[in-house]
Amino acid sequence: MPYHQYDYIFALGIIFAFADSYGIGANDVANSFATSVGSRSLTLGQAVILATVMEFVGAVSAGARVTSTIRNNIIDINLFKNDPAVLMLGMLCALVGSSVWVLGATKLRFPVSTTHSIIGAIIGVGIAAGGTDAVKWGWKGNGVATVFASWGIAPLVSGGFAAVLYLGTKFGIMERQNSTMLALWSGPFFFFTTTAILTMVIVYKGSPNLGLDKLSGQTTALAIVLTALVVGILAILFW
C-alpha cells in the first residue's frame, strides 16, 4: 500500500540527489580530470564528455556494491523497521547535508570527497535518530571502521603505485637515448594494463545483476585478456 503522505520526502530526495550528483561532477570529477586538462592532453569539452560517459558506465557496472555498503553497513536500518518514515527523512537529511557541503566547498574551491561527505552525513543521522549504537562502528560486515581504514590505506597504495610508475617511466623511457621510440612502444602496454585492471574490477566487483560473478575462472580470465587486448590494439592504431 503506497504512503502518499511521504511523497514530499521522495520528491525532495530526488532534487537533492541531483544536487549531490552535480557536486560530484563539479568536485570529484574535476579532481580526476584536472591533470589531463591541465597538461592539455584533453580539452575541457572532451573531459566533460568522457566524464559523463564514464560516470554512467561506472555507476551501472561497478557501483552496486558501494551503494550496498552505504545503504546497509553504515547505520543499522533494522532500528527503523517499525518506523520507515524516519529512515526516509533521515536519508533525505543526509542528502541535504552532503549536497550543501559539497556545493559550498566547491564554491570555495576546496577539493573534498563526496563519499566522505555522504558517509559522514549518514553517521550523523544515525546518531541523531538512534544514538551511537545505531552506527555500525566495527569491522564486521564492512562497517565504518573498514571504510575509515580504506580512506587511510587508499592514498598510500595509490601513492606507491604512482611512484613506481613515475620512476619506471622516467628512468626506463624518458631518460633513455631512444626515448621517443620507447614511448611509442610502451603506450599500448599501459593501455592494456589499465584496461585489464578495470575489467577485472568490473567482473569481480560489478553489479550482481550482470551475473559476471557466475562466470568460470577460465571465461573470466579470457574476458579480461581479450578486452585489454582490443584496447591495446586500438592504442597501437591510433597512438
PDB file of C-alpha atoms in Angstrom:
ATOM      1  CA  MET A   1       0.000   0.000   0.000  1.00  0.00           C
ATOM      2  CA  PRO A   2       1.604   3.311  -1.017  1.00  0.00           C
ATOM      3  CA  TYR A   3       2.035   6.008   1.602  1.00  0.00           C
ATOM      4  CA  HIS A   4       1.321   9.169  -0.351  1.00  0.00           C
ATOM      5  CA  GLN A   5       1.824  11.357   2.704  1.00  0.00           C
ATOM      6  CA  TYR A   6       5.553  10.775   2.237  1.00  0.00           C
ATOM      7  CA  ASP A   7       5.669  11.759  -1.430  1.00  0.00           C
ATOM      8  CA  TYR A   8       7.264  15.062  -0.483  1.00  0.00           C
ATOM      9  CA  ILE A   9      10.236  13.202   1.031  1.00  0.00           C
ATOM     10  CA  PHE A  10      10.697  11.287  -2.204  1.00  0.00           C
ATOM     11  CA  ALA A  11      10.429  14.461  -4.309  1.00  0.00           C
ATOM     12  CA  LEU A  12      12.890  16.395  -2.150  1.00  0.00           C
ATOM     13  CA  GLY A  13      15.207  13.366  -2.114  1.00  0.00           C
ATOM     14  CA  ILE A  14      15.313  13.353  -5.924  1.00  0.00           C
ATOM     15  CA  ILE A  15      16.085  17.082  -6.013  1.00  0.00           C
ATOM     16  CA  PHE A  16      18.935  16.884  -3.507  1.00  0.00           C
ATOM     17  CA  ALA A  17      20.241  13.658  -5.068  1.00  0.00           C
ATOM     18  CA  PHE A  18      20.624  15.605  -8.325  1.00  0.00           C
ATOM     19  CA  ALA A  19      22.275  18.420  -6.364  1.00  0.00           C
ATOM     20  CA  ASP A  20      24.712  15.931  -4.829  1.00  0.00           C
ATOM     21  CA  SER A  21      25.418  14.474  -8.260  1.00  0.00           C
ATOM     22  CA  TYR A  22      26.080  17.968  -9.556  1.00  0.00           C
ATOM     23  CA  GLY A  23      28.536  18.404  -6.722  1.00  0.00           C
ATOM     24  CA  ILE A  24      30.259  15.154  -7.700  1.00  0.00           C
ATOM     25  CA  GLY A  25      30.733  16.475 -11.220  1.00  0.00           C
ATOM     26  CA  ALA A  26      31.913  19.868 -10.042  1.00  0.00           C
ATOM     27  CA  ASN A  27      34.346  18.493  -7.447  1.00  0.00           C
ATOM     28  CA  ASP A  28      35.261  14.789  -7.607  1.00  0.00           C
ATOM     29  CA  VAL A  29      35.232  14.524 -11.398  1.00  0.00           C
ATOM     30  CA  ALA A  30      37.056  17.827 -11.673  1.00  0.00           C
ATOM     31  CA  ASN A  31      39.760  16.350  -9.428  1.00  0.00           C
ATOM     32  CA  SER A  32      40.033  13.273 -11.629  1.00  0.00           C
ATOM     33  CA  PHE A  33      40.411  15.184 -14.881  1.00  0.00           C
ATOM     34  CA  ALA A  34      42.424  18.137 -13.542  1.00  0.00           C
ATOM     35  CA  THR A  35      45.765  16.603 -14.543  1.00  0.00           C
ATOM     36  CA  SER A  36      44.568  15.663 -18.035  1.00  0.00           C
ATOM     37  CA  VAL A  37      43.087  19.099 -18.713  1.00  0.00           C
ATOM     38  CA  GLY A  38      45.983  20.885 -17.036  1.00  0.00           C
ATOM     39  CA  SER A  39      48.531  19.045 -19.198  1.00  0.00           C
ATOM     40  CA  ARG A  40      46.344  19.751 -22.251  1.00  0.00           C
ATOM     41  CA  SER A  41      46.006  16.069 -23.037  1.00  0.00           C
ATOM     42  CA  LEU A  42      42.262  16.755 -23.119  1.00  0.00           C
ATOM     43  CA  THR A  43      40.261  19.889 -23.701  1.00  0.00           C
ATOM     44  CA  LEU A  44      37.649  20.856 -21.132  1.00  0.00           C
ATOM     45  CA  GLY A  45      34.860  19.812 -23.523  1.00  0.00           C
ATOM     46  CA  GLN A  46      36.432  16.410 -24.129  1.00  0.00           C
ATOM     47  CA  ALA A  47      36.875  15.900 -20.396  1.00  0.00           C
ATOM     48  CA  VAL A  48      33.193  16.700 -19.778  1.00  0.00           C
ATOM     49  CA  ILE A  49      32.042  14.221 -22.434  1.00  0.00           C
ATOM     50  CA  LEU A  50      34.354  11.472 -21.187  1.00  0.00           C
ATOM     51  CA  ALA A  51      33.346  12.102 -17.578  1.00  0.00           C
ATOM     52  CA  THR A  52      29.659  11.887 -18.478  1.00  0.00           C
ATOM     53  CA  VAL A  53      30.084   8.542 -20.210  1.00  0.00           C
ATOM     54  CA  MET A  54      32.493   7.044 -17.680  1.00  0.00           C
ATOM     55  CA  GLU A  55      30.490   8.142 -14.636  1.00  0.00           C
ATOM     56  CA  PHE A  56      27.367   6.475 -16.048  1.00  0.00           C
ATOM     57  CA  VAL A  57      29.159   3.281 -17.084  1.00  0.00           C
ATOM     58  CA  GLY A  58      30.990   3.071 -13.761  1.00  0.00           C
ATOM     59  CA  ALA A  59      27.819   3.585 -11.731  1.00  0.00           C
ATOM     60  CA  VAL A  60      25.938   0.896 -13.668  1.00  0.00           C
ATOM     61  CA  SER A  61      28.730  -1.664 -13.928  1.00  0.00           C
ATOM     62  CA  ALA A  62      30.567  -1.323 -10.618  1.00  0.00           C
ATOM     63  CA  GLY A  63      28.523   0.901  -8.314  1.00  0.00           C
ATOM     64  CA  ALA A  64      26.125  -1.649  -6.817  1.00  0.00           C
ATOM     65  CA  ARG A  65      28.446  -2.882  -4.061  1.00  0.00           C
ATOM     66  CA  VAL A  66      29.397   0.629  -2.976  1.00  0.00           C
ATOM     67  CA  THR A  67      25.722   1.540  -2.881  1.00  0.00           C
ATOM     68  CA  SER A  68      25.047  -1.542  -0.765  1.00  0.00           C
ATOM     69  CA  THR A  69      27.779  -0.559   1.694  1.00  0.00           C
ATOM     70  CA  ILE A  70      26.417   2.963   2.127  1.00  0.00           C
ATOM     71  CA  ARG A  71      22.826   1.731   2.385  1.00  0.00           C
ATOM     72  CA  ASN A  72      23.315  -1.219   4.760  1.00  0.00           C
ATOM     73  CA  ASN A  73      26.684  -1.050   6.522  1.00  0.00           C
ATOM     74  CA  ILE A  74      26.862   2.463   7.985  1.00  0.00           C
ATOM     75  CA  ILE A  75      23.819   2.500  10.240  1.00  0.00           C
ATOM     76  CA  ASP A  76      21.591  -0.322  11.470  1.00  0.00           C
ATOM     77  CA  ILE A  77      18.454   0.077   9.366  1.00  0.00           C
ATOM     78  CA  ASN A  78      16.653  -2.542  11.491  1.00  0.00           C
ATOM     79  CA  LEU A  79      16.224   0.157  14.123  1.00  0.00           C
ATOM     80  CA  PHE A  80      13.817   1.872  11.744  1.00  0.00           C
ATOM     81  CA  LYS A  81      11.839  -1.275  10.909  1.00  0.00           C
ATOM     82  CA  ASN A  82       8.743  -0.092  12.766  1.00  0.00           C
ATOM     83  CA  ASP A  83       9.007   3.482  11.520  1.00  0.00           C
ATOM     84  CA  PRO A  84      10.426   3.551   7.970  1.00  0.00           C
ATOM     85  CA  ALA A  85       9.333   7.162   7.533  1.00  0.00           C
ATOM     86  CA  VAL A  86      12.049   8.214   9.992  1.00  0.00           C
ATOM     87  CA  LEU A  87      14.613   6.377   7.869  1.00  0.00           C
ATOM     88  CA  MET A  88      13.308   8.126   4.750  1.00  0.00           C
ATOM     89  CA  LEU A  89      13.510  11.505   6.455  1.00  0.00           C
ATOM     90  CA  GLY A  90      16.953  10.702   7.828  1.00  0.00           C
ATOM     91  CA  MET A  91      18.334   9.782   4.400  1.00  0.00           C
ATOM     92  CA  LEU A  92      16.826  12.982   2.985  1.00  0.00           C
ATOM     93  CA  CYS A  93      18.621  14.981   5.691  1.00  0.00           C
ATOM     94  CA  ALA A  94      21.850  13.162   4.826  1.00  0.00           C
ATOM     95  CA  LEU A  95      21.444  14.110   1.159  1.00  0.00           C
ATOM     96  CA  VAL A  96      20.712  17.717   2.053  1.00  0.00           C
ATOM     97  CA  GLY A  97      23.727  17.947   4.335  1.00  0.00           C
ATOM     98  CA  SER A  98      26.064  16.254   1.858  1.00  0.00           C
ATOM     99  CA  SER A  99      24.947  18.268  -1.166  1.00  0.00           C
ATOM    100  CA  VAL A 100      25.058  21.614   0.651  1.00  0.00           C
ATOM    101  CA  TRP A 101      28.552  20.920   1.983  1.00  0.00           C
ATOM    102  CA  VAL A 102      29.953  19.671  -1.333  1.00  0.00           C
ATOM    103  CA  LEU A 103      28.476  22.557  -3.317  1.00  0.00           C
ATOM    104  CA  GLY A 104      29.661  25.068  -0.716  1.00  0.00           C
ATOM    105  CA  ALA A 105      33.156  23.570  -0.687  1.00  0.00           C
ATOM    106  CA  THR A 106      33.229  23.613  -4.482  1.00  0.00           C
ATOM    107  CA  LYS A 107      32.263  27.279  -4.467  1.00  0.00           C
ATOM    108  CA  LEU A 108      35.210  27.928  -2.118  1.00  0.00           C
ATOM    109  CA  ARG A 109      37.491  25.810  -4.357  1.00  0.00           C
ATOM    110  CA  PHE A 110      38.030  23.136  -1.704  1.00  0.00           C
ATOM    111  CA  PRO A 111      38.755  19.650  -3.166  1.00  0.00           C
ATOM    112  CA  VAL A 112      36.545  17.455  -0.998  1.00  0.00           C
ATOM    113  CA  SER A 113      35.218  13.921  -1.289  1.00  0.00           C
ATOM    114  CA  THR A 114      31.514  13.343  -1.829  1.00  0.00           C
ATOM    115  CA  THR A 115      31.987   9.840  -0.406  1.00  0.00           C
ATOM    116  CA  HIS A 116      33.329  11.239   2.870  1.00  0.00           C
ATOM    117  CA  SER A 117      30.506  13.764   2.922  1.00  0.00           C
ATOM    118  CA  ILE A 118      27.596  11.355   2.442  1.00  0.00           C
ATOM    119  CA  ILE A 119      29.011   8.770   4.859  1.00  0.00           C
ATOM    120  CA  GLY A 120      29.589  11.445   7.493  1.00  0.00           C
ATOM    121  CA  ALA A 121      26.047  12.703   6.953  1.00  0.00           C
ATOM    122  CA  ILE A 122      24.583   9.203   7.356  1.00  0.00           C
ATOM    123  CA  ILE A 123      26.604   8.667  10.552  1.00  0.00           C
ATOM    124  CA  GLY A 124      25.200  11.951  11.866  1.00  0.00           C
ATOM    125  CA  VAL A 125      21.653  10.843  11.029  1.00  0.00           C
ATOM    126  CA  GLY A 126      22.207   7.514  12.767  1.00  0.00           C
ATOM    127  CA  ILE A 127      23.476   9.172  15.949  1.00  0.00           C
ATOM    128  CA  ALA A 128      20.637  11.710  15.948  1.00  0.00           C
ATOM    129  CA  ALA A 129      17.947   9.076  15.386  1.00  0.00           C
ATOM    130  CA  GLY A 130      19.176   6.159  17.469  1.00  0.00           C
ATOM    131  CA  GLY A 131      22.258   7.213  19.393  1.00  0.00           C
ATOM    132  CA  THR A 132      25.793   5.948  18.921  1.00  0.00           C
ATOM    133  CA  ASP A 133      24.575   2.332  18.985  1.00  0.00           C
ATOM    134  CA  ALA A 134      22.741   2.912  15.712  1.00  0.00           C
ATOM    135  CA  VAL A 135      26.056   3.230  13.846  1.00  0.00           C
ATOM    136  CA  LYS A 136      27.958   0.106  12.801  1.00  0.00           C
ATOM    137  CA  TRP A 137      31.343   1.208  14.080  1.00  0.00           C
ATOM    138  CA  GLY A 138      33.116  -2.171  13.878  1.00  0.00           C
ATOM    139  CA  TRP A 139      34.954  -4.142  11.223  1.00  0.00           C
ATOM    140  CA  LYS A 140      32.302  -6.819  10.819  1.00  0.00           C
ATOM    141  CA  GLY A 141      30.281  -6.563   7.609  1.00  0.00           C
ATOM    142  CA  ASN A 142      32.350  -3.719   6.134  1.00  0.00           C
ATOM    143  CA  GLY A 143      31.326  -1.301   8.856  1.00  0.00           C
ATOM    144  CA  VAL A 144      32.506   2.239   9.476  1.00  0.00           C
ATOM    145  CA  ALA A 145      35.939   1.089  10.711  1.00  0.00           C
ATOM    146  CA  THR A 146      36.544  -0.684   7.397  1.00  0.00           C
ATOM    147  CA  VAL A 147      35.514   2.402   5.446  1.00  0.00           C
ATOM    148  CA  PHE A 148      37.756   4.656   7.530  1.00  0.00           C
ATOM    149  CA  ALA A 149      40.660   2.236   7.091  1.00  0.00           C
ATOM    150  CA  SER A 150      40.212   2.289   3.330  1.00  0.00           C
ATOM    151  CA  TRP A 151      40.445   6.089   3.369  1.00  0.00           C
ATOM    152  CA  GLY A 152      43.837   5.818   5.010  1.00  0.00           C
ATOM    153  CA  ILE A 153      45.121   2.846   3.014  1.00  0.00           C
ATOM    154  CA  ALA A 154      43.996   4.028  -0.428  1.00  0.00           C
ATOM    155  CA  PRO A 155      46.269   7.130  -0.600  1.00  0.00           C
ATOM    156  CA  LEU A 156      49.263   5.050   0.492  1.00  0.00           C
ATOM    157  CA  VAL A 157      48.613   2.321  -2.072  1.00  0.00           C
ATOM    158  CA  SER A 158      47.844   4.728  -4.907  1.00  0.00           C
ATOM    159  CA  GLY A 159      50.865   6.845  -3.987  1.00  0.00           C
ATOM    160  CA  GLY A 160      53.085   3.763  -4.075  1.00  0.00           C
ATOM    161  CA  PHE A 161      51.808   2.696  -7.486  1.00  0.00           C
ATOM    162  CA  ALA A 162      52.159   6.239  -8.817  1.00  0.00           C
ATOM    163  CA  ALA A 163      55.757   6.438  -7.569  1.00  0.00           C
ATOM    164  CA  VAL A 164      56.669   3.105  -9.179  1.00  0.00           C
ATOM    165  CA  LEU A 165      55.061   4.069 -12.500  1.00  0.00           C
ATOM    166  CA  TYR A 166      56.672   7.500 -12.490  1.00  0.00           C
ATOM    167  CA  LEU A 167      60.146   6.214 -11.699  1.00  0.00           C
ATOM    168  CA  GLY A 168      59.806   3.374 -14.190  1.00  0.00           C
ATOM    169  CA  THR A 169      58.680   5.774 -16.904  1.00  0.00           C
ATOM    170  CA  LYS A 170      61.332   8.356 -16.060  1.00  0.00           C
ATOM    171  CA  PHE A 171      64.357   6.049 -15.939  1.00  0.00           C
ATOM    172  CA  GLY A 172      63.096   3.350 -18.292  1.00  0.00           C
ATOM    173  CA  ILE A 173      61.779   5.594 -21.066  1.00  0.00           C
ATOM    174  CA  MET A 174      62.251   9.352 -20.731  1.00  0.00           C
ATOM    175  CA  GLU A 175      65.955   9.332 -19.855  1.00  0.00           C
ATOM    176  CA  ARG A 176      66.937   6.754 -22.440  1.00  0.00           C
ATOM    177  CA  GLN A 177      68.555   7.722 -25.742  1.00  0.00           C
ATOM    178  CA  ASN A 178      65.713   6.340 -27.853  1.00  0.00           C
ATOM    179  CA  SER A 179      63.024   7.745 -25.554  1.00  0.00           C
ATOM    180  CA  THR A 180      60.590   8.678 -28.341  1.00  0.00           C
ATOM    181  CA  MET A 181      60.523   5.182 -29.801  1.00  0.00           C
ATOM    182  CA  LEU A 182      60.270   3.602 -26.352  1.00  0.00           C
ATOM    183  CA  ALA A 183      57.328   5.875 -25.523  1.00  0.00           C
ATOM    184  CA  LEU A 184      55.534   4.834 -28.707  1.00  0.00           C
ATOM    185  CA  TRP A 185      56.085   1.156 -27.937  1.00  0.00           C
ATOM    186  CA  SER A 186      55.188   1.382 -24.247  1.00  0.00           C
ATOM    187  CA  GLY A 187      51.967   3.397 -24.696  1.00  0.00           C
ATOM    188  CA  PRO A 188      49.808   0.437 -25.797  1.00  0.00           C
ATOM    189  CA  PHE A 189      51.211  -1.615 -22.893  1.00  0.00           C
ATOM    190  CA  PHE A 190      49.933   0.975 -20.412  1.00  0.00           C
ATOM    191  CA  PHE A 191      46.533   0.941 -22.119  1.00  0.00           C
ATOM    192  CA  PHE A 192      46.492  -2.869 -21.978  1.00  0.00           C
ATOM    193  CA  THR A 193      47.386  -2.973 -18.273  1.00  0.00           C
ATOM    194  CA  THR A 194      44.905  -0.278 -17.271  1.00  0.00           C
ATOM    195  CA  THR A 195      42.073  -1.905 -19.217  1.00  0.00           C
ATOM    196  CA  ALA A 196      42.849  -5.322 -17.726  1.00  0.00           C
ATOM    197  CA  ILE A 197      42.670  -3.909 -14.193  1.00  0.00           C
ATOM    198  CA  LEU A 198      39.420  -2.050 -14.863  1.00  0.00           C
ATOM    199  CA  THR A 199      37.847  -5.110 -16.492  1.00  0.00           C
ATOM    200  CA  MET A 200      38.880  -7.249 -13.536  1.00  0.00           C
ATOM    201  CA  VAL A 201      37.263  -4.769 -11.134  1.00  0.00           C
ATOM    202  CA  ILE A 202      34.015  -4.822 -13.128  1.00  0.00           C
ATOM    203  CA  VAL A 203      33.980  -8.631 -13.266  1.00  0.00           C
ATOM    204  CA  TYR A 204      34.733  -9.214  -9.577  1.00  0.00           C
ATOM    205  CA  LYS A 205      33.075  -6.139  -8.032  1.00  0.00           C
ATOM    206  CA  GLY A 206      30.415  -5.317 -10.616  1.00  0.00           C
ATOM    207  CA  SER A 207      26.679  -5.316 -10.177  1.00  0.00           C
ATOM    208  CA  PRO A 208      25.308  -8.750  -9.191  1.00  0.00           C
ATOM    209  CA  ASN A 209      22.520  -8.177 -11.739  1.00  0.00           C
ATOM    210  CA  LEU A 210      25.102  -8.503 -14.514  1.00  0.00           C
ATOM    211  CA  GLY A 211      25.825 -12.083 -13.444  1.00  0.00           C
ATOM    212  CA  LEU A 212      29.551 -11.667 -14.054  1.00  0.00           C
ATOM    213  CA  ASP A 213      30.429 -13.283 -10.720  1.00  0.00           C
ATOM    214  CA  LYS A 214      28.942 -16.538 -12.031  1.00  0.00           C
ATOM    215  CA  LEU A 215      31.435 -16.860 -14.883  1.00  0.00           C
ATOM    216  CA  SER A 216      34.026 -19.612 -14.697  1.00  0.00           C
ATOM    217  CA  GLY A 217      37.626 -18.735 -13.927  1.00  0.00           C
ATOM    218  CA  GLN A 218      38.724 -19.539 -17.470  1.00  0.00           C
ATOM    219  CA  THR A 219      35.990 -17.410 -19.015  1.00  0.00           C
ATOM    220  CA  THR A 220      36.780 -14.530 -16.653  1.00  0.00           C
ATOM    221  CA  ALA A 221      40.494 -14.612 -17.459  1.00  0.00           C
ATOM    222  CA  LEU A 222      39.761 -14.802 -21.179  1.00  0.00           C
ATOM    223  CA  ALA A 223      37.353 -11.855 -20.995  1.00  0.00           C
ATOM    224  CA  ILE A 224      39.899  -9.738 -19.137  1.00  0.00           C
ATOM    225  CA  VAL A 225      42.739 -10.509 -21.533  1.00  0.00           C
ATOM    226  CA  LEU A 226      40.679 -10.110 -24.726  1.00  0.00           C
ATOM    227  CA  THR A 227      39.128  -6.827 -23.592  1.00  0.00           C
ATOM    228  CA  ALA A 228      42.535  -5.421 -22.710  1.00  0.00           C
ATOM    229  CA  LEU A 229      43.987  -6.756 -25.963  1.00  0.00           C
ATOM    230  CA  VAL A 230      41.333  -4.978 -28.039  1.00  0.00           C
ATOM    231  CA  VAL A 231      42.073  -1.681 -26.290  1.00  0.00           C
ATOM    232  CA  GLY A 232      45.806  -2.275 -26.715  1.00  0.00           C
ATOM    233  CA  ILE A 233      45.368  -2.850 -30.448  1.00  0.00           C
ATOM    234  CA  LEU A 234      43.276   0.314 -30.767  1.00  0.00           C
ATOM    235  CA  ALA A 235      46.036   2.173 -28.934  1.00  0.00           C
ATOM    236  CA  ILE A 236      48.569   0.860 -31.453  1.00  0.00           C
ATOM    237  CA  LEU A 237      46.414   2.005 -34.367  1.00  0.00           C
ATOM    238  CA  PHE A 238      45.667   5.480 -33.013  1.00  0.00           C
ATOM    239  CA  TRP A 239      48.660   6.150 -30.736  1.00  0.00           C
TER     240      TRP A 239
END
